mmCIF file of C-alpha atoms in Angstrom:
data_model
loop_
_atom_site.group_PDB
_atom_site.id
_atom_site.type_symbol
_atom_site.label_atom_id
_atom_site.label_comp_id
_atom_site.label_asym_id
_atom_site.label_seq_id
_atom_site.Cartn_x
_atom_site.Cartn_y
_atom_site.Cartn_z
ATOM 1 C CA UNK W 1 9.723 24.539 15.980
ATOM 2 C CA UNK W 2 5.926 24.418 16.044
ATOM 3 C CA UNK W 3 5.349 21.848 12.738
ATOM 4 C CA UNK W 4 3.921 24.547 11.433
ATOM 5 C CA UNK W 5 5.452 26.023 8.021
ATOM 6 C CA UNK W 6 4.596 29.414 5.929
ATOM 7 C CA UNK W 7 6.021 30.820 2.815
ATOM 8 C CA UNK W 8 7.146 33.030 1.987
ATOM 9 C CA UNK W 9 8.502 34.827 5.528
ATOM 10 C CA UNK W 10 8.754 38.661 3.821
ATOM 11 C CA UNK W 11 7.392 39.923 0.921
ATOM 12 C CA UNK W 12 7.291 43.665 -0.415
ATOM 13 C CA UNK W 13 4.692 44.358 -2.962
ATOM 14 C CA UNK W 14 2.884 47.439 -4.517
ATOM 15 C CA UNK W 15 -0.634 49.042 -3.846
ATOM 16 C CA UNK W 16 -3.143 46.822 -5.954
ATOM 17 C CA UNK W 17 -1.079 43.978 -6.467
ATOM 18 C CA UNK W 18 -2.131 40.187 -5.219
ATOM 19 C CA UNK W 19 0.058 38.061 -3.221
ATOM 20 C CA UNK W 20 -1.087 34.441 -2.066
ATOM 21 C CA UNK W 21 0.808 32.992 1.364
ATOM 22 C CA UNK W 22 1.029 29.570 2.251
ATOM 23 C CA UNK W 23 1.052 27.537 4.763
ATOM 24 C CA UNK W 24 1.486 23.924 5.604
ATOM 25 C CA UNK W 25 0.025 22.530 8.977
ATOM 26 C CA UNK W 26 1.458 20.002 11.397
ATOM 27 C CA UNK W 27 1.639 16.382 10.331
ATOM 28 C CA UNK W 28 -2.061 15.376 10.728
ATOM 29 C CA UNK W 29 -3.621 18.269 12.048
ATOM 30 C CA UNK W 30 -7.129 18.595 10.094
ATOM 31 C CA UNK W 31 -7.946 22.486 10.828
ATOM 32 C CA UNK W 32 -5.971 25.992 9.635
ATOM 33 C CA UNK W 33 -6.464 29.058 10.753
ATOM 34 C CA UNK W 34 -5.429 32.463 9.460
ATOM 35 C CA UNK W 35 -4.475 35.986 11.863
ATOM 36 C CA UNK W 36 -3.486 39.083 11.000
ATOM 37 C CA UNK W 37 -1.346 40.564 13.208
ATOM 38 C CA UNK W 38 -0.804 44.807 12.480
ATOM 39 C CA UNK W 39 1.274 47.062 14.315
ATOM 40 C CA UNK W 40 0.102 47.346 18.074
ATOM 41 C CA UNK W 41 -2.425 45.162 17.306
ATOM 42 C CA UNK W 42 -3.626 41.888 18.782
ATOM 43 C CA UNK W 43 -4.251 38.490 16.285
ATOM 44 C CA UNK W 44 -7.323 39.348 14.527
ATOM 45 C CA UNK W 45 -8.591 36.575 13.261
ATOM 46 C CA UNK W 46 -9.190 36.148 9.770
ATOM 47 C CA UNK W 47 -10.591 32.641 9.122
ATOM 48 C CA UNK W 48 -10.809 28.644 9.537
ATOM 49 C CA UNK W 49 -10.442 25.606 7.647
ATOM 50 C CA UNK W 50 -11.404 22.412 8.727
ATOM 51 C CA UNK W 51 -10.463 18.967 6.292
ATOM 52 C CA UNK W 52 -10.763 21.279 3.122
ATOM 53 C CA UNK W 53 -14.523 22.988 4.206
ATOM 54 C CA UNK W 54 -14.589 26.576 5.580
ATOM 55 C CA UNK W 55 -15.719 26.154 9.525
ATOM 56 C CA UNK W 56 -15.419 29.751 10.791
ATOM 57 C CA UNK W 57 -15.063 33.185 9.492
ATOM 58 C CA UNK W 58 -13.529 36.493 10.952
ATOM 59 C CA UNK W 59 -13.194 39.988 10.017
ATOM 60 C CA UNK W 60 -11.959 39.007 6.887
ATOM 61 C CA UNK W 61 -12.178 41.608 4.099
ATOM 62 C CA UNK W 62 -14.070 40.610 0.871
ATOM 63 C CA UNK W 63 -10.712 40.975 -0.933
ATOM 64 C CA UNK W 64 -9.397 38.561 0.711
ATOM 65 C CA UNK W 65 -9.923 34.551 0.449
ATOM 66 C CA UNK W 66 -8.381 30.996 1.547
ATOM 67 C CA UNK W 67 -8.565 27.306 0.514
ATOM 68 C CA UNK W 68 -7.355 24.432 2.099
ATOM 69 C CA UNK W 69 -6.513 21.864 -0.540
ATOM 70 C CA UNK W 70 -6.514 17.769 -0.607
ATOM 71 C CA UNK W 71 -2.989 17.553 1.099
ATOM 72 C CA UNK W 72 -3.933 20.007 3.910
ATOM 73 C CA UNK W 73 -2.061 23.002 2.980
ATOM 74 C CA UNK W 74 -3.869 26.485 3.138
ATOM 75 C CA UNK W 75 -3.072 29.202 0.932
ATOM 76 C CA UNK W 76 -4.143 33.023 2.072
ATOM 77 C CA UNK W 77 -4.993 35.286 -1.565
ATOM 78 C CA UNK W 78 -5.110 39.220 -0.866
ATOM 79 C CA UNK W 79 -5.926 40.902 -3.420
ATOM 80 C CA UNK W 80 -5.990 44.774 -4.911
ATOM 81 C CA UNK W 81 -3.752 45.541 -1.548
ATOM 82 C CA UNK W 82 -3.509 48.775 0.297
ATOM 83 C CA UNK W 83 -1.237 49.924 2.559
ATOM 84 C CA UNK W 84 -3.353 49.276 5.411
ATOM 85 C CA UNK W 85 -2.664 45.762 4.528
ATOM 86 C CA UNK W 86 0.997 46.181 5.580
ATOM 87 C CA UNK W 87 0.662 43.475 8.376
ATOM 88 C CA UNK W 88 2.014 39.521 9.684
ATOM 89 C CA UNK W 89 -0.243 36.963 8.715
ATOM 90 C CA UNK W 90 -0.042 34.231 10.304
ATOM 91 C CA UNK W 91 -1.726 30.275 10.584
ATOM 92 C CA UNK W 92 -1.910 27.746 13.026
ATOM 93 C CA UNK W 93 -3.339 24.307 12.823
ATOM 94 C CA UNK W 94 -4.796 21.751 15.215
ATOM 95 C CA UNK W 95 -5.806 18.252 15.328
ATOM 96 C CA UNK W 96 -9.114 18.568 15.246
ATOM 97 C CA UNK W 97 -11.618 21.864 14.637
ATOM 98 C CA UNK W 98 -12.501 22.312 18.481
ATOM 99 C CA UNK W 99 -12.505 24.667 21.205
ATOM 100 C CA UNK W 100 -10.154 22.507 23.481
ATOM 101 C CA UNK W 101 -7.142 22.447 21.027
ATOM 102 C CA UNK W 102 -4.242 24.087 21.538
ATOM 103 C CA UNK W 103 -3.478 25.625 18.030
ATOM 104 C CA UNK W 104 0.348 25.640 16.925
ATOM 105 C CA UNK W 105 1.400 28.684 15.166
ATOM 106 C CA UNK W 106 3.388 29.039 12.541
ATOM 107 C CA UNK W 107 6.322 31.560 11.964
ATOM 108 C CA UNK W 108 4.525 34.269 10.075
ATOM 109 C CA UNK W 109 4.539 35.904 6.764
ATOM 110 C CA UNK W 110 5.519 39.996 7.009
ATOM 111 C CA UNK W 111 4.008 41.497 4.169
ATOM 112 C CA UNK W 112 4.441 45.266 3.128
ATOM 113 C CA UNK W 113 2.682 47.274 0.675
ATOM 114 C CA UNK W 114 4.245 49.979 -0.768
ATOM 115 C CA UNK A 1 -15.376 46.475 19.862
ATOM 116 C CA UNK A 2 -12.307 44.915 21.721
ATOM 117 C CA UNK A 3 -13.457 41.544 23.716
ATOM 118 C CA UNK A 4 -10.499 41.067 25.122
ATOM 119 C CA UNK A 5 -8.176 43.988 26.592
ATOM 120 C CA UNK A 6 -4.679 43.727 28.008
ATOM 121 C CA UNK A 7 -4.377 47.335 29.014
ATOM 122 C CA UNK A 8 -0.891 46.932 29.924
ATOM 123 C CA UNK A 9 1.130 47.284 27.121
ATOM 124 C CA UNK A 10 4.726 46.342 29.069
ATOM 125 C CA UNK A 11 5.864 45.167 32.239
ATOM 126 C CA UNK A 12 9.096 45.398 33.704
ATOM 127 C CA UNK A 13 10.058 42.689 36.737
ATOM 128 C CA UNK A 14 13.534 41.832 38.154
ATOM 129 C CA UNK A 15 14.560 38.193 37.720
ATOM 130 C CA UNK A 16 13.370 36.133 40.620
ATOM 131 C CA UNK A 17 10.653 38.146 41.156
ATOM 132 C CA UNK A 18 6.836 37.532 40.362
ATOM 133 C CA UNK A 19 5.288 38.553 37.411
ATOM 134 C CA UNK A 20 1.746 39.285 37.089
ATOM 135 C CA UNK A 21 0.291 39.778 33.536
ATOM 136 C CA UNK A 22 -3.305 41.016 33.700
ATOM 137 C CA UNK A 23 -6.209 40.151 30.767
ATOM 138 C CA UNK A 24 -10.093 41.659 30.838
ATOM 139 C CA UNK A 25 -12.661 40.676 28.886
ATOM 140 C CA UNK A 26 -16.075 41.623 28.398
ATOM 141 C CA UNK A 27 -18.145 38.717 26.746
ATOM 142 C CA UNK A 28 -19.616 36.598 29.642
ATOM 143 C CA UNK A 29 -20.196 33.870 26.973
ATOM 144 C CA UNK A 30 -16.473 33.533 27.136
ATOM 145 C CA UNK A 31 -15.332 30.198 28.568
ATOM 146 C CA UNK A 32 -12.192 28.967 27.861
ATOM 147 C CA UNK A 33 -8.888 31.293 28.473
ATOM 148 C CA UNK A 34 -5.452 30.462 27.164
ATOM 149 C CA UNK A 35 -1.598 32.502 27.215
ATOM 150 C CA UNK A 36 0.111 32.292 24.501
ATOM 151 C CA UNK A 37 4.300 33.841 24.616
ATOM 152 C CA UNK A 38 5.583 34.840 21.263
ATOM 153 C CA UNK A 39 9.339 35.877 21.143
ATOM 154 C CA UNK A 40 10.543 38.108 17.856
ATOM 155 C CA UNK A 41 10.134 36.532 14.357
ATOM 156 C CA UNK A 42 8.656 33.343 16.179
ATOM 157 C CA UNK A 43 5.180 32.754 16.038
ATOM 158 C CA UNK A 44 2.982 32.538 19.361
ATOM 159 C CA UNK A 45 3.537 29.427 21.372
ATOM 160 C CA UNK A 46 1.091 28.108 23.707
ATOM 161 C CA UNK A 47 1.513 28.537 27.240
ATOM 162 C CA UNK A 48 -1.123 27.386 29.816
ATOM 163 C CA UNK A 49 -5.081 27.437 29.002
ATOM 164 C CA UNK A 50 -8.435 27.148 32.021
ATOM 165 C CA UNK A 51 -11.390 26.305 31.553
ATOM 166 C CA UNK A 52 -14.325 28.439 33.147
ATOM 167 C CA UNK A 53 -15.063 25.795 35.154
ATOM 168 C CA UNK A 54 -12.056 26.123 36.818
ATOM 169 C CA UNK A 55 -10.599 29.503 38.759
ATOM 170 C CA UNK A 56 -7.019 28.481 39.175
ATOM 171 C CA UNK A 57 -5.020 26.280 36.768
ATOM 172 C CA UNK A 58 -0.867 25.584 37.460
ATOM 173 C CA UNK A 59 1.787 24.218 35.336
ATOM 174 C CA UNK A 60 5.112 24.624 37.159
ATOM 175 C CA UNK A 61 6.368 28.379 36.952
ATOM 176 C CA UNK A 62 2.999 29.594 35.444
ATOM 177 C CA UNK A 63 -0.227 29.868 37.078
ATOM 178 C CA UNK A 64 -3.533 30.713 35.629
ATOM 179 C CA UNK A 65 -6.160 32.718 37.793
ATOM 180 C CA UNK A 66 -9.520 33.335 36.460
ATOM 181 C CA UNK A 67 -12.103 35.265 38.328
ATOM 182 C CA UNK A 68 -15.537 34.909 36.162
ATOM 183 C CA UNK A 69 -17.601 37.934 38.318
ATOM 184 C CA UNK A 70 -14.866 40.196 37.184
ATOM 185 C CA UNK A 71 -14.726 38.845 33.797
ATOM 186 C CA UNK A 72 -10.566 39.063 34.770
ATOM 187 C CA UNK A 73 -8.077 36.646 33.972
ATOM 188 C CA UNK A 74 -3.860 36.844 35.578
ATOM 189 C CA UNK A 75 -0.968 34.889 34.605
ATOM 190 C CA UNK A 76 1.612 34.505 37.521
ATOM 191 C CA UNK A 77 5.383 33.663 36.676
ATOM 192 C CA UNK A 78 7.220 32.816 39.580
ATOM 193 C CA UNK A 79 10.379 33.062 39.421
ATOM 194 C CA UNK A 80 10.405 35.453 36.475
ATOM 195 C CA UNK A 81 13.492 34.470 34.583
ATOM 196 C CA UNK A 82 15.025 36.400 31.471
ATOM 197 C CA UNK A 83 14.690 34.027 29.503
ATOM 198 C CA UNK A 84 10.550 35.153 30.148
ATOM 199 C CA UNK A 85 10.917 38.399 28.175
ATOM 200 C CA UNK A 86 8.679 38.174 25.314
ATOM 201 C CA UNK A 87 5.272 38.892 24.461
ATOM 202 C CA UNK A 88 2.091 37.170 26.122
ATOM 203 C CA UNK A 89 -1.257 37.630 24.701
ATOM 204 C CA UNK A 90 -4.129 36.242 26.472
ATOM 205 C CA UNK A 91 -7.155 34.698 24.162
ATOM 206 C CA UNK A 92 -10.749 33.330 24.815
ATOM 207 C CA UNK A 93 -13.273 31.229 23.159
ATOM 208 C CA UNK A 94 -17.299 29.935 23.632
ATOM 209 C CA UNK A 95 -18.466 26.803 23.319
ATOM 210 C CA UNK A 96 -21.709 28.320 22.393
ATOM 211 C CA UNK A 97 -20.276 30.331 19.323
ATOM 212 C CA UNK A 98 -20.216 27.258 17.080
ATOM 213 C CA UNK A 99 -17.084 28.319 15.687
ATOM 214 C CA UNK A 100 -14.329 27.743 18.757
ATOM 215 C CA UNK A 101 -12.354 30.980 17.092
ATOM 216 C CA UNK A 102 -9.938 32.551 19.956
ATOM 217 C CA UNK A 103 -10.080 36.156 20.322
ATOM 218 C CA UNK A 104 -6.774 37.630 21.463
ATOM 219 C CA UNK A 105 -6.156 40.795 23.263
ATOM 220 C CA UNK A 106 -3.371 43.193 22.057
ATOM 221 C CA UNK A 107 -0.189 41.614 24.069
ATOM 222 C CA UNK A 108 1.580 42.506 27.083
ATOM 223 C CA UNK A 109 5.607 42.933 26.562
ATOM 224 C CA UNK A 110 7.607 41.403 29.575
ATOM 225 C CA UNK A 111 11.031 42.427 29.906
ATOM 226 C CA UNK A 112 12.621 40.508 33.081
ATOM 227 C CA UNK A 113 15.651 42.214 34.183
ATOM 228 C CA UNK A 114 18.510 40.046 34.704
#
């Protein structure tokens, strides 16, 4: 168990539709960071938060967006979906916002567009 | 454009037996290399990192080569065990990026056969 916990682990949805996943970092780690893993594929990643400010950016598509809030937690919005969506998304979170840190990942979140 | 290439998409080794999982990359700004091992429905744990550095970095059963002219990086397991068999992507960062992101290849599937 990496400390690391997302929400929710599956979800099914419909073309156009907007889902939001969550995650919640270890106990004091500052920085989250989103992937998208699709079939085949390696972790693309998406983007970074570091202590609630944005720190790094990916290929992350314009319909897509992130927050990290006051407590820490990051949520991942996708919006007007398509099926090339269909992918696990998943975060990891470290200490601190650095190269050095080894970033603990968290389960994942399977989503599928229909 | 794909930084990072693991152009082995499986590997099959009998238990005991050295495993070598092989990881190109083509950014010469590149300097810090990590393995991460991700079993099914888990998300990727971190196994061993090296710094550029370095050319060799050991912990226990796994061993990290990195050869910087050849912009090549191997991870040795010895003695593969079966308890091995999972996934292992290889990532790197720069320093000089400002933004310490890790760009994974696509994953190399180890099966170690009992």
């Amino acid at each position: 168990d990496s400390g690391v916990t997302q929400t929710p682990k599956h979800l099914i949805t419909a073309t156009g539709q907007r889902v939001t996943l969550r995650c919640s970092p270890r106990s004091g780690d500052l920085s989250v960071y989103w992937y998208q893993q699709s079939l085949d594929q390696g972790l693309q990643f998406l983007i970074q938060y570091y202590n609630g400010e944005e720190r790094a950016k990916g290929n992350i598509l314009e319909r897509f967006s992130a927050q990290q809030f006051p407590d820490l937690h990051s949520e991942l919005n996708l919006s007007s979906l398509e099926l090339g969506d269909s992918a696990l998304y998943f975060c990891a979170s470290t200490k601190a916002g650095g190269q050095y840190n080894e970033q603990f990942f968290g389960p994942g979140t399977r989503l599928t567009v229909l | 454009d794909q930084q990072v290439k693991q152009n082995s998409p499986s590997l099959s080794v009998q238990e005991g037996r050295i495993s070598i999982l092989n990881c190109d990359y083509t950014n010469s700004m590149f300097d810090y290399f990590l393995w991460y091992k991700k079993y099914p429905a888990e998300g990727p744990t971190f196994l061993i990192s090296i710094s550029s550095i370095k050319d060799k970095n050991e912990d226990g059963r796994f061993t990290v080569f990195l050869n910087k002219s050849a912009k090549h990086l191997s991870l040795h397991i010895v003695p593969s065990q079966p308890g091995d068999s999972a996934v292992y992507f290889c990532a790197a960062s720069s320093s000089t990026s400002g933004t310490y992101k890790y760009i994974f290849g696509t994953g190399t599937r180890l099966k170690v056969l009992a």
